[in-house]
Amino acid sequence: MNNLIILPIIIPFIIGAVLIIFPKHHRLQRVVSGFTAVGMLLLSIYLAIVVYQNGIIVLEAGNWSAPFGIVLVADMFATLMILLTSLLSAACLFFAFKTITPQREKFYFYPFYFFLLVGVNGAFLTGDIFNLFVFFEVMLLSSYALIVNGGTKYQLRESFKYVIINVFASALFVVAVAWLYSVTGTLNMAHISERIAELEQTGVVNVIAIMFFIVFASKGALFPLYFWLPKSYFGPPAAIAALFGGLLTKVGIYAIIRVFTLVFYHEPSYTHKAVIVTIAGFTMLFGVLGAVSQFDFKRILSYHIISQVGYMVMGLGIFTPLAVAGAIYYIVHHMIVKTALFLFAGAAERVTGTTDLKKMGGLLKTHPVLSWLFFISAISLAGIPPFSGFFSKFPIILAGFQEEQYIISGVALLVGLLTLFSMMKIFSYAFWGKQKHTNEQAKLPIGKLLLPIAPLVALTIILGIAAEPIFQYSLQVAEQIMDPSIYIESVLKE
């Protein structure tokens, strides 16, 4: 059973390596990729059920016991993220089948797609802080190839900032890991947690904690390190932008939550309620102001990634079971809805030939199914009941008021209002009003493009209607990760 948790890493690695051999056989690559994506989704569901029923699963590589050997750890939080990754990657892949051109496919689109999943799944499952760095690099190297896929001038120019900031962040990551090792003498995260508890988290340990926060904040697009994201995510095709928008920043957020609930949790009055909460507030505010100021479909969505990750970090900063459960619920909601919205942007662009809102209009008349599915996703993102956005924001803001964090709670409410305004701006310009695309474009069928998006929209409805059992699951996840002894005992077998 323990060997089960290496499959989300090894399967995409093997498939990616095999697909490199057949770069010109696009149909074969699509068939293999499609079956693999469906298989990964089924595997991730099974893995989440096993961990939920039986508890944390630990795999000791090479039978070297922790903390001396490398371990993979599947707890409820990690398996939830694996499940979401499999779901989103499958939706984006099937959307890509209908939108990615052969010119882009020939540049190893499918191999890099699966290598990206190797890095993402590995980051979720690793129990070793240095291997977290390794899997981050696997993910980033693959994302570099995907973000410039097609090689347009705009992609190459804007992705340069993406590469540069991640190179500097990776260098800082290595420095932080080395410093942490010099203080604790170990790289196993469970063992590090024990050592820091013995040392007491003051002075130099707080400095190391902030270094790790800066590293993960740059990868999660938190204030003030978000400047690379909006234009970088604007250039790639819709399927890639959707995968990046829904998934990649959440790997950074996952790392922040993991490290600041397992390792650096001893001084929450400083690290959480001061530093993290403050950064969350600025992230939400600056992100939504950027979205409000834009008049491009994809750029508005890109800025909203920034504002929305602020809610997730806010839940961690408040640092109560209710707030962290809300943050986890919000991660689930946002990954699903944001991916759907980027795919809707791609479908709208397929019809109109543009994402400039001033050049769009009338899609509600010519493509009503697309329009109303987008509308549901848009108001869910803004937090309108009965959809998932409301029920994921509510516990975070409620916890903020309970903990007397009035300023950040007020900012969260204001950001929700501005999010609604910006999403309705998209709907009024692109879908409402006078038709601006030609009659030939109006007749363009996009039903096949909507097929992989429809399940995501259905999920945001289900996440709202079934809010109570889903929140209870999120609360169980939060209680597990906020009690480090559960993780430590499972890994070190104490």
Coordinates of C-alpha atoms in Angstrom, one line a residue:
M1 CA 0.0 0.0 0.0
N2 CA 2.9 2.4 0.8
N3 CA 4.2 2.1 -2.8
L4 CA 0.9 3.5 -4.0
I5 CA 2.0 7.1 -3.2
I6 CA 4.9 7.1 -5.7
L7 CA 2.6 6.4 -8.6
P8 CA 1.5 10.1 -9.1
I9 CA 5.2 10.9 -9.6
I10 CA 6.4 7.9 -11.6
I11 CA 3.5 7.5 -14.0
P12 CA 3.7 11.0 -15.6
F13 CA 7.5 10.7 -15.6
I14 CA 7.4 7.5 -17.6
I15 CA 4.7 8.7 -20.0
G16 CA 6.6 12.0 -20.6
A17 CA 9.8 10.1 -21.3
V18 CA 7.9 7.8 -23.7
L19 CA 6.2 10.6 -25.6
I20 CA 9.5 12.3 -26.3
I21 CA 10.3 9.3 -28.6
F22 CA 7.3 10.1 -30.8
P23 CA 7.3 13.9 -31.4
K24 CA 5.7 13.8 -34.8
H25 CA 3.0 11.3 -34.0
H26 CA 0.5 13.8 -32.7
R27 CA -2.5 11.5 -32.7
L28 CA -0.7 8.8 -30.8
Q29 CA 0.5 11.4 -28.3
R30 CA -3.1 12.6 -27.8
V31 CA -4.4 9.1 -27.2
V32 CA -1.7 8.1 -24.7
S33 CA -2.0 11.5 -22.9
G34 CA -5.8 11.2 -22.7
F35 CA -5.8 7.7 -21.2
T36 CA -3.0 8.7 -18.8
A37 CA -4.9 11.8 -17.6
V38 CA -8.0 9.8 -16.9
G39 CA -6.0 7.0 -15.2
M40 CA -4.2 9.6 -13.0
L41 CA -7.6 11.1 -12.0
L42 CA -8.9 7.7 -10.9
L43 CA -5.7 6.9 -9.1
S44 CA -5.8 10.2 -7.2
I45 CA -9.4 9.6 -6.1
Y46 CA -8.4 6.1 -4.8
L47 CA -5.4 7.5 -3.0
A48 CA -7.4 10.2 -1.3
I49 CA -10.0 7.6 -0.1
V50 CA -7.3 5.3 1.2
V51 CA -5.6 8.1 3.2
Y52 CA -8.9 9.4 4.5
Q53 CA -9.8 5.9 5.7
N54 CA -6.5 4.6 6.9
G55 CA -4.5 7.7 7.9
I56 CA -1.1 9.1 6.7
I57 CA 0.9 6.8 4.3
V58 CA 4.7 7.1 4.4
L59 CA 7.1 5.6 1.8
E60 CA 10.7 5.3 2.8
A61 CA 12.8 5.2 -0.4
G62 CA 15.3 2.4 -0.5
N63 CA 14.1 1.2 2.9
W64 CA 16.2 3.9 4.6
S65 CA 14.2 4.9 7.6
A66 CA 13.5 8.5 8.4
P67 CA 15.2 10.9 9.1
F68 CA 18.2 9.4 7.3
G69 CA 16.4 8.4 4.1
I70 CA 14.2 10.2 1.7
V71 CA 10.5 9.9 2.4
L72 CA 7.3 10.5 0.6
V73 CA 4.3 11.4 2.8
A74 CA 0.7 11.3 1.8
D75 CA -1.6 13.0 4.3
M76 CA -5.1 14.4 3.7
F77 CA -3.8 17.8 2.5
A78 CA -1.3 16.3 0.0
T79 CA -3.8 13.8 -1.4
L80 CA -6.4 16.6 -1.8
M81 CA -3.9 18.6 -3.8
I82 CA -3.0 15.6 -5.9
L83 CA -6.7 15.0 -6.7
L84 CA -7.2 18.6 -7.7
T85 CA -4.1 18.5 -9.9
S86 CA -5.3 15.4 -11.7
L87 CA -8.7 17.0 -12.2
L88 CA -7.4 20.3 -13.6
S89 CA -4.7 18.7 -15.7
A90 CA -7.2 16.4 -17.3
A91 CA -9.6 19.3 -18.1
C92 CA -6.9 21.4 -19.6
L93 CA -5.4 18.5 -21.6
F94 CA -8.7 17.7 -23.3
F95 CA -9.3 21.4 -24.0
A96 CA -5.8 21.5 -25.5
F97 CA -6.7 18.6 -27.9
K98 CA -9.2 21.0 -29.6
T99 CA -7.1 24.2 -29.4
I100 CA -3.4 23.5 -29.5
T101 CA -2.0 23.7 -33.1
P102 CA 0.3 21.1 -34.6
Q103 CA 3.0 23.8 -34.7
R104 CA 2.9 24.0 -30.9
E105 CA 2.5 20.2 -30.4
K106 CA 5.7 19.5 -32.2
F107 CA 7.7 21.3 -29.6
Y108 CA 7.2 18.5 -27.1
F109 CA 4.0 19.9 -25.6
Y110 CA 2.8 16.7 -24.2
P111 CA 6.1 15.4 -22.7
F112 CA 6.6 18.7 -20.8
Y113 CA 3.0 18.7 -19.7
F114 CA 3.6 15.4 -17.9
F115 CA 7.0 16.5 -16.6
L116 CA 5.2 19.5 -15.1
L117 CA 2.9 17.1 -13.2
V118 CA 6.0 15.2 -11.9
G119 CA 7.2 18.3 -10.2
V120 CA 3.9 19.4 -8.9
N121 CA 2.9 16.0 -7.5
G122 CA 6.4 15.5 -6.1
A123 CA 6.2 18.9 -4.3
F124 CA 2.9 17.8 -2.7
L125 CA 4.2 14.4 -1.5
T126 CA 7.8 15.0 -0.4
G127 CA 8.6 14.9 3.2
D128 CA 12.1 16.3 2.7
I129 CA 12.8 20.0 2.5
F130 CA 15.6 19.7 -0.1
N131 CA 13.6 17.4 -2.3
L132 CA 10.9 20.1 -2.1
F133 CA 13.4 22.3 -3.9
V134 CA 14.2 19.5 -6.4
F135 CA 10.6 19.0 -7.3
F136 CA 10.0 22.8 -7.5
E137 CA 12.8 22.9 -10.1
V138 CA 11.4 20.0 -12.1
M139 CA 8.1 21.9 -12.2
L140 CA 9.7 25.2 -13.1
L141 CA 11.9 23.8 -15.9
S142 CA 8.8 22.2 -17.5
S143 CA 6.8 25.5 -17.0
Y144 CA 9.6 27.4 -18.8
A145 CA 9.2 25.2 -21.8
L146 CA 5.4 25.4 -21.8
I147 CA 5.1 29.1 -21.2
V148 CA 7.2 29.8 -24.4
N149 CA 5.6 27.0 -26.4
G150 CA 5.1 28.4 -29.9
G151 CA 7.8 31.0 -29.5
T152 CA 5.9 34.2 -30.2
K153 CA 7.8 37.5 -29.5
Y154 CA 5.3 38.4 -26.7
Q155 CA 5.7 35.0 -25.0
L156 CA 9.5 35.2 -25.1
R157 CA 9.6 38.8 -23.8
E158 CA 7.2 38.4 -20.9
S159 CA 8.3 34.9 -19.9
F160 CA 11.8 36.3 -19.4
K161 CA 10.6 38.0 -16.1
Y162 CA 9.0 34.7 -15.1
V163 CA 12.3 32.9 -15.5
I164 CA 14.5 35.5 -13.9
I165 CA 12.4 35.8 -10.7
N166 CA 12.2 32.1 -10.3
V167 CA 16.0 31.7 -10.8
F168 CA 16.6 34.2 -8.0
A169 CA 13.9 32.6 -5.8
S170 CA 15.5 29.1 -6.4
A171 CA 18.9 30.5 -5.4
L172 CA 17.4 31.9 -2.2
F173 CA 15.7 28.6 -1.6
V174 CA 19.0 26.8 -1.6
V175 CA 20.5 29.3 0.8
A176 CA 17.5 28.9 3.1
V177 CA 17.8 25.1 3.1
A178 CA 21.5 25.2 3.8
W179 CA 21.0 27.7 6.7
L180 CA 18.2 25.6 8.1
Y181 CA 20.4 22.4 7.8
S182 CA 23.2 24.2 9.6
V183 CA 20.9 25.0 12.5
T184 CA 18.9 21.8 12.8
G185 CA 21.3 19.2 11.2
T186 CA 18.5 17.5 9.2
L187 CA 16.5 17.9 6.0
N188 CA 13.5 15.7 7.0
M189 CA 10.6 18.1 7.6
A190 CA 9.2 16.0 10.5
H191 CA 12.7 15.9 12.1
I192 CA 13.2 19.6 11.5
S193 CA 10.0 20.3 13.3
E194 CA 11.2 18.4 16.3
R195 CA 14.6 20.1 16.3
I196 CA 13.1 23.6 16.1
A197 CA 10.7 22.8 19.0
E198 CA 13.8 22.0 21.0
L199 CA 15.7 25.1 19.9
E200 CA 12.7 27.4 20.3
Q201 CA 11.8 29.5 17.3
T202 CA 13.4 32.8 18.0
G203 CA 16.2 35.0 16.4
V204 CA 17.9 33.1 13.6
V205 CA 15.0 30.6 13.2
N206 CA 12.6 33.5 12.5
V207 CA 15.0 34.9 9.9
I208 CA 15.1 31.5 8.2
A209 CA 11.3 31.3 8.3
I210 CA 11.0 34.7 6.6
M211 CA 13.5 33.5 3.9
F212 CA 11.3 30.5 3.2
F213 CA 8.3 32.7 3.1
I214 CA 9.9 35.0 0.5
V215 CA 10.8 32.0 -1.6
F216 CA 7.3 30.6 -1.6
A217 CA 5.7 34.0 -1.9
S218 CA 7.6 34.7 -5.2
K219 CA 6.3 31.4 -6.6
G220 CA 2.8 32.0 -5.2
A221 CA 2.7 35.6 -6.5
L222 CA 2.2 37.3 -3.2
F223 CA 2.8 41.1 -2.7
P224 CA 5.2 42.6 -3.7
L225 CA 6.6 39.7 -5.8
Y226 CA 3.6 39.3 -8.1
F227 CA 4.7 41.6 -10.9
W228 CA 5.8 38.8 -13.2
L229 CA 2.4 37.0 -13.3
P230 CA -0.2 39.0 -15.2
K231 CA 1.7 39.4 -18.5
S232 CA 3.4 36.0 -18.3
Y233 CA 0.1 34.2 -18.1
F234 CA -1.4 36.3 -20.9
G235 CA 0.9 35.0 -23.6
P236 CA 0.5 31.2 -23.7
P237 CA -2.4 29.3 -25.3
A238 CA -5.6 29.1 -23.1
A239 CA -5.0 25.5 -22.1
I240 CA -1.5 26.3 -20.7
A241 CA -2.7 29.6 -19.1
A242 CA -5.6 27.8 -17.4
L243 CA -3.3 25.1 -16.0
F244 CA -0.8 27.7 -14.8
G245 CA -3.6 30.0 -13.4
G246 CA -5.4 27.2 -11.6
L247 CA -2.4 25.1 -10.4
L248 CA 1.1 26.6 -10.3
T249 CA 0.7 29.4 -7.8
K250 CA -1.1 27.0 -5.5
V251 CA 2.1 24.9 -5.3
G252 CA 3.7 27.9 -3.7
I253 CA 0.7 28.4 -1.4
Y254 CA 0.8 24.7 -0.5
A255 CA 4.4 25.0 0.5
I256 CA 3.7 28.1 2.7
I257 CA 0.9 26.3 4.5
R258 CA 2.9 23.1 4.9
V259 CA 6.0 24.8 6.2
F260 CA 4.2 27.2 8.5
T261 CA 2.0 24.5 10.1
L262 CA 4.7 21.8 10.4
V263 CA 8.0 23.6 10.9
F264 CA 7.6 27.4 11.7
Y265 CA 4.6 27.5 13.9
H266 CA 6.0 28.3 17.3
E267 CA 5.8 32.1 17.0
P268 CA 2.5 32.7 15.3
S269 CA 2.1 36.2 16.8
Y270 CA 5.0 37.3 14.6
T271 CA 5.2 35.0 11.6
H272 CA 1.5 34.4 11.1
K273 CA -0.6 37.2 12.6
A274 CA 1.9 40.0 11.8
V275 CA 3.9 39.1 8.7
I276 CA 1.6 36.7 6.8
V277 CA -1.6 38.6 7.5
T278 CA -0.1 41.9 6.4
I279 CA 1.2 40.4 3.2
A280 CA -2.2 38.8 2.6
G281 CA -4.0 42.1 2.9
F282 CA -1.7 43.9 0.4
T283 CA -1.8 41.0 -2.0
M284 CA -5.6 41.0 -2.1
L285 CA -5.9 44.7 -2.4
F286 CA -3.2 45.3 -5.1
G287 CA -4.3 42.2 -7.1
V288 CA -8.0 43.3 -7.3
L289 CA -7.1 46.9 -8.1
G290 CA -5.0 45.6 -11.0
A291 CA -8.0 43.5 -12.2
V292 CA -10.4 46.5 -12.0
S293 CA -8.1 48.6 -14.1
Q294 CA -7.8 46.2 -17.0
F295 CA -9.9 45.8 -20.2
D296 CA -8.6 42.5 -21.3
F297 CA -10.4 39.2 -20.5
K298 CA -7.2 37.2 -19.7
R299 CA -5.4 40.0 -17.9
I300 CA -8.3 40.6 -15.5
L301 CA -8.3 36.8 -14.7
S302 CA -4.5 36.9 -14.2
Y303 CA -4.7 39.8 -11.7
H304 CA -7.5 37.9 -9.9
I305 CA -5.1 35.1 -9.3
I306 CA -3.0 37.5 -7.2
S307 CA -6.0 38.8 -5.2
Q308 CA -7.4 35.4 -4.6
V309 CA -4.3 33.8 -3.3
G310 CA -4.4 36.5 -0.6
Y311 CA -7.5 34.9 0.9
M312 CA -5.7 31.6 1.2
V313 CA -2.7 33.2 2.9
M314 CA -5.1 35.2 5.1
G315 CA -6.6 32.0 6.4
L316 CA -3.1 30.7 7.3
G317 CA -2.2 34.0 9.0
I318 CA -5.2 34.0 11.2
F319 CA -4.1 30.5 12.2
T320 CA -7.2 29.0 13.8
P321 CA -8.7 25.7 12.7
L322 CA -11.7 27.5 11.2
A323 CA -9.5 29.9 9.2
V324 CA -7.2 27.2 7.9
A325 CA -10.1 25.0 7.0
G326 CA -11.6 28.0 5.1
A327 CA -8.2 28.5 3.3
I328 CA -8.2 24.8 2.2
Y329 CA -11.8 25.1 1.1
Y330 CA -10.8 28.3 -0.8
I331 CA -7.9 26.5 -2.5
V332 CA -10.3 23.8 -3.8
H333 CA -12.8 26.4 -5.0
H334 CA -10.3 28.7 -6.6
M335 CA -8.3 26.0 -8.5
I336 CA -11.5 24.7 -10.0
V337 CA -13.2 28.0 -10.8
K338 CA -10.0 29.8 -12.0
T339 CA -9.2 27.0 -14.4
A340 CA -12.7 27.1 -15.8
L341 CA -12.6 30.9 -16.3
F342 CA -9.3 30.7 -18.2
L343 CA -10.7 28.0 -20.4
F344 CA -13.8 30.2 -21.0
A345 CA -11.5 33.0 -22.1
G346 CA -9.9 30.6 -24.6
A347 CA -13.3 29.6 -25.9
A348 CA -14.4 33.2 -26.3
E349 CA -11.2 34.0 -28.0
R350 CA -11.8 31.1 -30.4
V351 CA -15.1 32.8 -31.4
T352 CA -14.1 36.4 -31.5
G353 CA -10.4 36.2 -32.3
T354 CA -9.5 38.6 -29.4
T355 CA -9.6 39.0 -25.6
D356 CA -9.8 42.8 -25.7
L357 CA -13.1 43.6 -24.1
K358 CA -13.6 46.7 -26.1
K359 CA -13.6 44.6 -29.3
M360 CA -16.0 41.9 -27.9
G361 CA -19.7 41.8 -27.4
G362 CA -22.9 39.8 -28.1
L363 CA -21.7 36.4 -27.1
L364 CA -24.8 35.9 -25.0
K365 CA -26.9 36.0 -28.2
T366 CA -24.7 33.8 -30.4
H367 CA -23.3 31.4 -27.8
P368 CA -25.7 31.4 -24.8
V369 CA -24.4 28.1 -23.2
L370 CA -20.8 29.6 -23.1
S371 CA -22.2 32.8 -21.6
W372 CA -24.2 31.4 -18.8
L373 CA -21.6 28.8 -17.8
F374 CA -19.1 31.7 -17.6
F375 CA -21.6 33.7 -15.6
I376 CA -21.9 31.0 -13.0
S377 CA -18.2 30.7 -12.6
A378 CA -17.8 34.5 -12.5
I379 CA -20.2 35.0 -9.6
S380 CA -18.8 32.0 -7.8
L381 CA -15.3 33.6 -7.9
A382 CA -16.8 36.8 -6.5
G383 CA -18.3 34.9 -3.6
I384 CA -22.1 35.1 -4.4
P385 CA -24.2 32.3 -2.8
P386 CA -25.1 29.5 -3.3
F387 CA -21.8 28.8 -5.1
S388 CA -18.4 27.6 -3.7
G389 CA -16.9 31.1 -3.5
F390 CA -19.3 32.2 -0.8
F391 CA -18.9 29.2 1.4
S392 CA -15.1 29.2 1.1
K393 CA -14.7 32.9 1.9
F394 CA -17.2 33.0 4.8
P395 CA -15.2 30.9 7.3
I396 CA -12.0 32.9 6.6
I397 CA -13.7 36.2 7.2
L398 CA -15.7 34.9 10.1
A399 CA -12.5 33.7 11.7
G400 CA -10.9 37.1 11.1
F401 CA -13.7 38.9 13.0
Q402 CA -13.5 36.3 15.8
E403 CA -9.8 36.9 16.2
E404 CA -10.3 40.7 16.1
Q405 CA -8.5 41.0 12.8
Y406 CA -10.9 43.7 11.6
I407 CA -8.7 45.4 9.1
I408 CA -7.8 42.3 7.0
S409 CA -11.5 41.2 7.3
G410 CA -12.7 44.5 6.0
V411 CA -10.1 44.3 3.1
A412 CA -11.4 40.8 2.3
L413 CA -15.0 42.1 2.0
L414 CA -13.9 45.0 -0.1
V415 CA -11.9 42.8 -2.5
G416 CA -15.0 40.5 -2.9
L417 CA -17.0 43.5 -4.0
L418 CA -14.4 44.7 -6.4
T419 CA -14.0 41.2 -7.8
L420 CA -17.8 41.1 -8.5
F421 CA -17.4 44.5 -10.3
S422 CA -14.6 43.3 -12.5
M423 CA -16.2 40.0 -13.4
M424 CA -19.4 41.8 -14.3
K425 CA -17.3 44.1 -16.5
I426 CA -16.2 41.1 -18.5
F427 CA -19.8 39.8 -18.7
S428 CA -21.2 43.2 -19.8
Y429 CA -18.5 43.8 -22.4
A430 CA -17.9 40.4 -23.8
F431 CA -21.2 38.6 -23.5
W432 CA -23.8 41.3 -23.2
G433 CA -24.5 44.2 -25.6
K434 CA -24.1 44.5 -29.4
Q435 CA -22.6 41.7 -31.4
K436 CA -19.1 42.7 -32.6
H437 CA -17.9 39.5 -34.1
T438 CA -18.9 38.5 -37.7
N439 CA -21.8 36.2 -38.6
E440 CA -19.3 33.6 -39.7
Q441 CA -17.7 33.7 -36.2
A442 CA -21.2 33.6 -34.7
K443 CA -21.8 30.2 -36.4
L444 CA -18.6 28.7 -35.1
P445 CA -19.5 25.6 -33.0
I446 CA -17.7 25.4 -29.6
G447 CA -19.6 22.6 -28.0
K448 CA -16.6 20.4 -27.9
L449 CA -14.6 23.1 -26.2
L450 CA -17.2 23.3 -23.4
L451 CA -17.2 19.6 -22.7
P452 CA -14.0 19.6 -20.5
I453 CA -15.1 22.9 -18.8
A454 CA -18.7 21.8 -17.9
P455 CA -17.6 19.4 -15.1
L456 CA -15.6 22.2 -13.4
V457 CA -18.7 24.4 -13.4
A458 CA -20.8 21.5 -12.0
L459 CA -18.2 21.1 -9.3
T460 CA -18.4 24.8 -8.2
I461 CA -22.2 24.3 -7.9
I462 CA -21.8 21.1 -5.9
L463 CA -19.2 22.7 -3.7
G464 CA -21.8 25.3 -2.8
I465 CA -24.8 23.0 -2.4
A466 CA -22.9 20.4 -0.4
A467 CA -21.0 23.0 1.6
E468 CA -21.5 21.4 5.0
P469 CA -19.9 17.9 4.3
I470 CA -17.2 19.5 2.2
F471 CA -16.3 22.0 4.9
Q472 CA -16.2 19.2 7.5
Y473 CA -13.7 17.4 5.3
S474 CA -11.7 20.7 5.0
L475 CA -11.9 21.0 8.8
Q476 CA -10.5 17.5 9.2
V477 CA -7.6 18.4 6.9
A478 CA -6.9 21.6 8.8
E479 CA -7.0 19.8 12.2
Q480 CA -4.5 17.2 10.9
I481 CA -2.0 19.7 9.5
M482 CA -2.3 22.0 12.6
D483 CA -1.3 19.1 14.9
P484 CA 2.3 18.5 13.8
S485 CA 2.6 15.5 16.1
I486 CA 0.4 13.5 13.8
Y487 CA 2.7 14.0 10.9
I488 CA 5.9 13.6 13.0
E489 CA 4.7 10.3 14.5
S490 CA 3.7 8.9 11.2
V491 CA 7.1 9.8 9.6
L492 CA 9.4 9.0 12.5
K493 CA 7.3 6.2 13.9
E494 CA 7.6 7.5 17.4

